[in-house]
Short mmCIF file of C-alpha atoms in Angstrom, two decimals:
data_model
loop_
_atom_site.label_atom_id
_atom_site.label_comp_id
_atom_site.label_asym_id
_atom_site.label_seq_id
_atom_site.Cartn_x
_atom_site.Cartn_y
_atom_site.Cartn_z
CA MET A 1 -50.83 -32.05 -22.18
CA LYS A 2 -47.51 -32.99 -20.59
CA LEU A 3 -45.87 -29.99 -18.96
CA LEU A 4 -42.35 -29.85 -17.55
CA ARG A 5 -39.55 -27.52 -16.54
CA TYR A 6 -35.92 -28.06 -17.46
CA GLY A 7 -32.55 -26.51 -16.68
CA LYS A 8 -30.25 -25.83 -13.77
CA PRO A 9 -31.71 -24.83 -10.38
CA GLY A 10 -32.75 -21.20 -10.53
CA SER A 11 -32.65 -21.09 -14.33
CA GLU A 12 -35.48 -23.47 -15.25
CA LYS A 13 -37.46 -22.98 -18.45
CA PRO A 14 -41.01 -24.15 -19.20
CA GLY A 15 -41.60 -26.89 -21.73
CA CYS A 16 -43.95 -29.60 -22.91
CA ILE A 17 -43.71 -33.04 -24.48
CA ASP A 18 -44.83 -33.57 -28.08
CA ALA A 19 -46.38 -36.69 -29.60
CA GLN A 20 -42.90 -38.06 -30.41
CA GLY A 21 -41.70 -37.66 -26.81
CA GLN A 22 -39.51 -34.65 -27.60
CA VAL A 23 -39.21 -31.65 -25.31
CA ARG A 24 -40.58 -28.43 -26.80
CA ASP A 25 -39.72 -24.96 -25.49
CA LEU A 26 -42.70 -23.05 -24.06
CA SER A 27 -40.74 -19.99 -22.94
CA GLY A 28 -42.05 -17.95 -25.89
CA LYS A 29 -45.59 -18.53 -24.66
CA VAL A 30 -45.31 -18.46 -20.88
CA SER A 31 -42.58 -17.27 -18.51
CA ASP A 32 -42.85 -20.30 -16.23
CA ILE A 33 -45.17 -23.08 -15.16
CA ASP A 34 -46.44 -22.24 -11.69
CA SER A 35 -49.60 -22.16 -9.61
CA ARG A 36 -51.08 -19.42 -11.82
CA THR A 37 -50.52 -21.57 -14.92
CA LEU A 38 -52.61 -24.34 -13.34
CA ALA A 39 -55.83 -22.32 -13.45
CA PRO A 40 -58.35 -23.80 -15.93
CA ASP A 41 -58.29 -20.80 -18.29
CA GLN A 42 -54.50 -20.76 -18.37
CA LEU A 43 -54.31 -24.49 -19.05
CA ARG A 44 -56.85 -24.15 -21.85
CA ALA A 45 -54.73 -21.43 -23.42
CA LEU A 46 -51.66 -23.68 -23.33
CA GLN A 47 -53.63 -26.61 -24.72
CA GLY A 48 -54.65 -24.43 -27.65
CA ILE A 49 -51.04 -24.02 -28.75
CA ASP A 50 -49.86 -26.01 -31.76
CA ILE A 51 -47.00 -27.84 -30.04
CA GLU A 52 -45.42 -28.82 -33.34
CA THR A 53 -44.61 -25.15 -34.02
CA LEU A 54 -42.55 -24.80 -30.83
CA PRO A 55 -38.74 -25.11 -30.85
CA ILE A 56 -37.38 -28.58 -30.09
CA VAL A 57 -35.05 -28.76 -27.09
CA ALA A 58 -32.49 -31.31 -28.22
CA GLN A 59 -30.62 -31.47 -24.90
CA PRO A 60 -32.85 -30.29 -22.05
CA GLY A 61 -30.38 -31.43 -19.40
CA ARG A 62 -31.77 -31.53 -15.89
CA ILE A 63 -35.51 -32.12 -15.58
CA ALA A 64 -36.78 -29.93 -12.74
CA THR A 65 -40.01 -30.12 -10.79
CA PRO A 66 -42.85 -29.82 -13.32
CA TYR A 67 -44.14 -26.60 -11.79
CA ALA A 68 -42.76 -23.89 -9.53
CA GLY A 69 -44.33 -22.66 -6.31
CA LEU A 70 -45.37 -25.93 -4.71
CA GLY A 71 -47.74 -25.11 -1.87
CA LYS A 72 -48.77 -27.71 0.68
CA PHE A 73 -47.23 -31.18 0.18
CA ILE A 74 -49.88 -33.43 1.74
CA CYS A 75 -49.42 -37.19 1.82
CA VAL A 76 -51.73 -40.12 2.51
CA GLY A 77 -50.55 -43.15 4.47
CA LEU A 78 -51.64 -46.78 4.16
CA ASN A 79 -53.98 -46.11 1.24
CA TYR A 80 -53.53 -49.58 -0.30
CA SER A 81 -54.83 -52.50 1.75
CA ASP A 82 -52.08 -54.87 0.58
CA HIS A 83 -49.42 -52.31 1.57
CA ALA A 84 -51.02 -51.99 5.00
CA ALA A 85 -50.90 -55.76 5.33
CA GLU A 86 -47.21 -56.02 4.42
CA THR A 87 -46.31 -53.47 7.09
CA GLY A 88 -48.51 -55.14 9.72
CA ALA A 89 -50.81 -52.12 9.99
CA GLN A 90 -54.59 -52.07 10.24
CA VAL A 91 -56.53 -50.76 7.24
CA PRO A 92 -57.60 -47.24 8.23
CA ASP A 93 -61.24 -46.19 8.55
CA GLU A 94 -60.36 -42.68 7.36
CA PRO A 95 -57.40 -41.38 5.35
CA ILE A 96 -54.16 -41.00 7.32
CA LEU A 97 -52.63 -37.61 6.51
CA PHE A 98 -49.13 -36.26 7.03
CA ASN A 99 -46.95 -33.56 5.50
CA LYS A 100 -43.60 -33.41 3.77
CA TRP A 101 -41.36 -30.57 4.91
CA SER A 102 -38.74 -31.05 2.21
CA GLN A 103 -38.28 -28.67 -0.68
CA PRO A 104 -39.39 -30.37 -3.91
CA THR A 105 -36.74 -31.93 -6.11
CA GLY A 106 -36.81 -32.97 -9.74
CA ALA A 107 -37.52 -36.48 -10.96
CA ASN A 108 -33.87 -37.38 -11.47
CA ASP A 109 -32.20 -35.28 -8.80
CA PRO A 110 -30.11 -37.16 -6.20
CA VAL A 111 -31.65 -38.60 -3.05
CA VAL A 112 -29.41 -37.87 -0.08
CA LEU A 113 -29.78 -40.06 2.98
CA PRO A 114 -29.97 -38.27 6.33
CA ARG A 115 -26.89 -38.49 8.52
CA ASN A 116 -26.70 -41.96 10.16
CA SER A 117 -29.82 -43.17 8.35
CA VAL A 118 -30.18 -46.97 8.27
CA LYS A 119 -33.86 -47.44 7.33
CA SER A 120 -34.60 -45.22 4.34
CA ASP A 121 -37.22 -46.66 2.01
CA TRP A 122 -38.93 -46.09 -1.34
CA GLU A 123 -42.60 -45.53 -2.29
CA VAL A 124 -43.97 -44.88 -5.80
CA GLU A 125 -47.09 -42.74 -5.55
CA LEU A 126 -49.61 -40.88 -7.69
CA GLY A 127 -49.38 -37.13 -7.14
CA VAL A 128 -52.51 -34.99 -7.52
CA VAL A 129 -51.94 -31.30 -8.34
CA ILE A 130 -54.67 -28.85 -7.37
CA GLY A 131 -55.69 -26.28 -9.98
CA THR A 132 -58.59 -24.41 -8.37
CA LYS A 133 -59.34 -23.60 -4.74
CA ALA A 134 -61.10 -26.45 -2.94
CA ARG A 135 -62.85 -25.85 0.38
CA TYR A 136 -65.52 -28.25 1.67
CA VAL A 137 -65.99 -29.71 -1.81
CA SER A 138 -68.22 -32.69 -2.42
CA GLU A 139 -66.75 -35.94 -3.66
CA ALA A 140 -68.80 -35.57 -6.85
CA ASP A 141 -67.17 -32.21 -7.61
CA ALA A 142 -63.68 -32.98 -6.30
CA LEU A 143 -61.94 -33.94 -9.55
CA ALA A 144 -63.00 -30.63 -11.13
CA HIS A 145 -60.44 -28.99 -8.81
CA VAL A 146 -57.53 -31.11 -10.11
CA ALA A 147 -55.18 -29.58 -12.69
CA GLY A 148 -53.21 -32.75 -13.34
CA TYR A 149 -51.17 -35.66 -12.07
CA CYS A 150 -47.52 -36.59 -11.61
CA VAL A 151 -45.21 -39.26 -10.23
CA VAL A 152 -43.97 -38.86 -6.65
CA ASN A 153 -41.37 -40.93 -4.81
CA ASP A 154 -42.38 -40.68 -1.15
CA VAL A 155 -38.94 -41.57 0.21
CA SER A 156 -39.24 -42.38 3.94
CA GLU A 157 -36.86 -42.95 6.83
CA ARG A 158 -38.66 -45.71 8.76
CA GLU A 159 -36.69 -45.36 12.00
CA TYR A 160 -37.50 -41.66 12.17
CA GLN A 161 -41.11 -42.36 11.13
CA MET A 162 -41.90 -45.18 13.55
CA GLU A 163 -39.31 -45.35 16.30
CA ARG A 164 -38.56 -41.73 17.20
CA GLY A 165 -41.92 -40.70 18.67
CA GLY A 166 -44.44 -38.16 17.48
CA THR A 167 -45.98 -38.07 14.02
CA TRP A 168 -44.78 -39.62 10.76
CA ASP A 169 -43.60 -36.25 9.44
CA LYS A 170 -40.05 -36.45 10.76
CA GLY A 171 -39.40 -39.61 8.71
CA LYS A 172 -41.02 -38.19 5.58
CA GLY A 173 -39.73 -34.63 5.42
CA CYS A 174 -35.96 -35.14 5.17
CA ASP A 175 -34.17 -33.14 2.46
CA THR A 176 -34.59 -34.64 -1.06
CA PHE A 177 -37.29 -37.07 0.16
CA GLY A 178 -39.94 -36.14 -2.41
CA PRO A 179 -38.87 -36.25 -6.06
CA ILE A 180 -41.69 -35.00 -8.32
CA GLY A 181 -42.22 -35.41 -12.07
CA PRO A 182 -40.87 -35.61 -14.72
CA TRP A 183 -44.12 -34.14 -16.03
CA LEU A 184 -47.39 -32.67 -14.88
CA VAL A 185 -49.96 -34.38 -17.10
CA THR A 186 -53.23 -32.46 -17.34
CA ALA A 187 -56.32 -34.18 -15.97
CA ASP A 188 -58.06 -34.38 -19.35
CA GLU A 189 -55.21 -36.44 -20.78
CA VAL A 190 -55.05 -38.81 -17.81
CA GLY A 191 -58.75 -39.60 -17.71
CA ASP A 192 -59.57 -42.04 -14.90
CA PRO A 193 -56.93 -41.70 -12.17
CA GLN A 194 -58.11 -44.98 -10.62
CA ASN A 195 -56.79 -47.19 -13.42
CA LEU A 196 -53.07 -46.43 -13.72
CA SER A 197 -50.34 -49.06 -13.40
CA MET A 198 -47.31 -48.15 -11.30
CA TRP A 199 -43.93 -49.72 -10.56
CA LEU A 200 -40.58 -49.21 -8.85
CA ASP A 201 -37.18 -50.91 -9.26
CA VAL A 202 -34.09 -50.72 -7.07
CA ASN A 203 -30.81 -51.63 -8.79
CA GLY A 204 -32.79 -53.25 -11.60
CA LYS A 205 -34.94 -55.44 -9.34
CA ARG A 206 -38.70 -54.91 -9.46
CA PHE A 207 -40.05 -54.36 -5.94
CA GLN A 208 -43.33 -52.55 -6.54
CA ASN A 209 -45.84 -53.47 -9.23
CA GLY A 210 -49.32 -52.14 -8.57
CA SER A 211 -52.25 -50.08 -9.77
CA THR A 212 -54.17 -47.08 -8.50
CA LYS A 213 -57.37 -49.14 -8.86
CA THR A 214 -56.53 -50.84 -5.55
CA MET A 215 -56.53 -47.61 -3.53
CA ILE A 216 -58.69 -47.72 -0.40
CA PHE A 217 -59.67 -44.06 -0.78
CA SER A 218 -60.00 -42.72 -4.33
CA VAL A 219 -58.50 -39.47 -5.59
CA ALA A 220 -61.95 -37.87 -5.57
CA HIS A 221 -62.54 -38.95 -1.99
CA LEU A 222 -59.12 -37.68 -0.88
CA VAL A 223 -59.61 -34.20 -2.39
CA HIS A 224 -63.07 -34.05 -0.80
CA TYR A 225 -61.81 -35.34 2.56
CA ILE A 226 -58.75 -33.12 2.85
CA SER A 227 -60.81 -30.05 1.88
CA GLN A 228 -62.85 -30.57 5.06
CA PHE A 229 -59.76 -29.80 7.15
CA THR A 230 -57.81 -27.25 5.10
CA THR A 231 -58.41 -25.17 2.00
CA LEU A 232 -56.55 -26.56 -0.99
CA TYR A 233 -55.05 -23.95 -3.31
CA PRO A 234 -53.56 -24.11 -6.83
CA GLY A 235 -50.14 -25.70 -6.60
CA ASP A 236 -50.93 -27.84 -3.56
CA LEU A 237 -49.87 -31.45 -4.06
CA ILE A 238 -51.49 -34.59 -2.65
CA SER A 239 -49.41 -37.78 -2.73
CA THR A 240 -51.94 -40.58 -2.52
CA GLY A 241 -50.19 -43.61 -1.01
CA THR A 242 -48.17 -46.55 -2.30
CA PRO A 243 -48.87 -50.15 -3.36
CA PRO A 244 -47.04 -53.08 -1.73
CA GLY A 245 -43.37 -53.84 -2.26
CA VAL A 246 -41.68 -51.25 -0.06
CA GLY A 247 -38.38 -52.15 1.60
CA LEU A 248 -39.98 -52.36 5.04
CA GLY A 249 -42.28 -55.11 3.79
CA GLN A 250 -39.49 -57.40 2.52
CA LYS A 251 -38.51 -60.46 4.53
CA PRO A 252 -36.02 -59.51 5.81
CA PRO A 253 -36.49 -55.75 5.29
CA VAL A 254 -34.31 -54.06 2.65
CA PHE A 255 -33.38 -50.40 2.93
CA LEU A 256 -31.62 -47.88 0.71
CA LYS A 257 -27.85 -47.46 0.82
CA ASP A 258 -25.24 -45.29 -0.81
CA GLY A 259 -24.96 -46.02 -4.54
CA ASP A 260 -28.42 -47.56 -5.00
CA VAL A 261 -30.45 -46.49 -8.03
CA MET A 262 -34.23 -46.20 -7.95
CA ARG A 263 -36.32 -46.21 -11.12
CA LEU A 264 -40.07 -45.73 -10.97
CA GLY A 265 -43.01 -44.73 -13.09
CA ILE A 266 -46.75 -44.51 -13.52
CA GLN A 267 -48.68 -45.25 -16.70
CA GLY A 268 -48.82 -42.14 -18.89
CA LEU A 269 -47.02 -39.94 -16.35
CA GLY A 270 -43.40 -40.70 -17.17
CA GLU A 271 -40.49 -42.19 -15.23
CA GLN A 272 -38.03 -41.08 -12.56
CA GLU A 273 -34.51 -42.23 -11.74
CA GLN A 274 -32.57 -41.24 -8.62
CA LYS A 275 -29.15 -42.24 -7.39
CA VAL A 276 -28.93 -42.59 -3.63
CA HIS A 277 -26.07 -40.84 -1.82
CA ALA A 278 -24.81 -41.04 1.73
CA TRP A 279 -25.09 -37.79 3.67
CA ASN A 280 -23.39 -35.04 1.71
CA ALA A 281 -24.41 -31.46 2.43
CA SER A 282 -22.85 -30.24 -0.82
CA LEU A 283 -25.54 -32.10 -2.79
CA LEU A 284 -28.24 -30.08 -1.05
CA ASP A 285 -26.98 -26.56 -1.71
#
């Protein structure tokens, strides 16, 4: 099932996508899509609905984050060996973890560059949404704790990340630096998360063209691994790393600027499009 939320900030409504790609209104069945909705029994109840009987939303307008109440936003660095190579980094022996501080934004909401940013970059990534509490789970049981998957753009300011000292977080957590969606696709519909093609264009030029099958650490391993350090709760999101083709890896490097347009997608999970804006506080409020 493909779940989404649509509408202006603060007035979002729950919806789903039918077999024809149309948005259907779920507000008569559930008040919102949030961490409680991600529980297995709640998802089964939604999946039992005859979608074709729901009202069609002809003009949904803004597509919001696919669920409300995002918990931890945990990211994995250098999880594709060819991406590590393009950045000159060593392939890690264990997953590299960092956090995004930014409030989640919808798939097509604007990306606003930080003030004086000169090295902001793009990264298409598979997002893993937790549906049941995971604490010290085995790798064999890890995927049973996943509610679904989504597209994430792990936008990154490389100067802040690499040249300003400390951890990566300060280059990853800038406002608007984590568009999510357009949909949350339930795990049963996705099937094997290690065989999904993924891509990203900037201004119509294809920069990233990869597949989740080349991950160093699989989704199951990541859920298992992270659960050894912190309890994962429904609504927590794991962004699992990016394939090669980021701006930092170009020769010479290419970074985002005002007016650029990013388009990205993952097989079966939908597409995003963001226009890049120079610093403008009015776009954040």
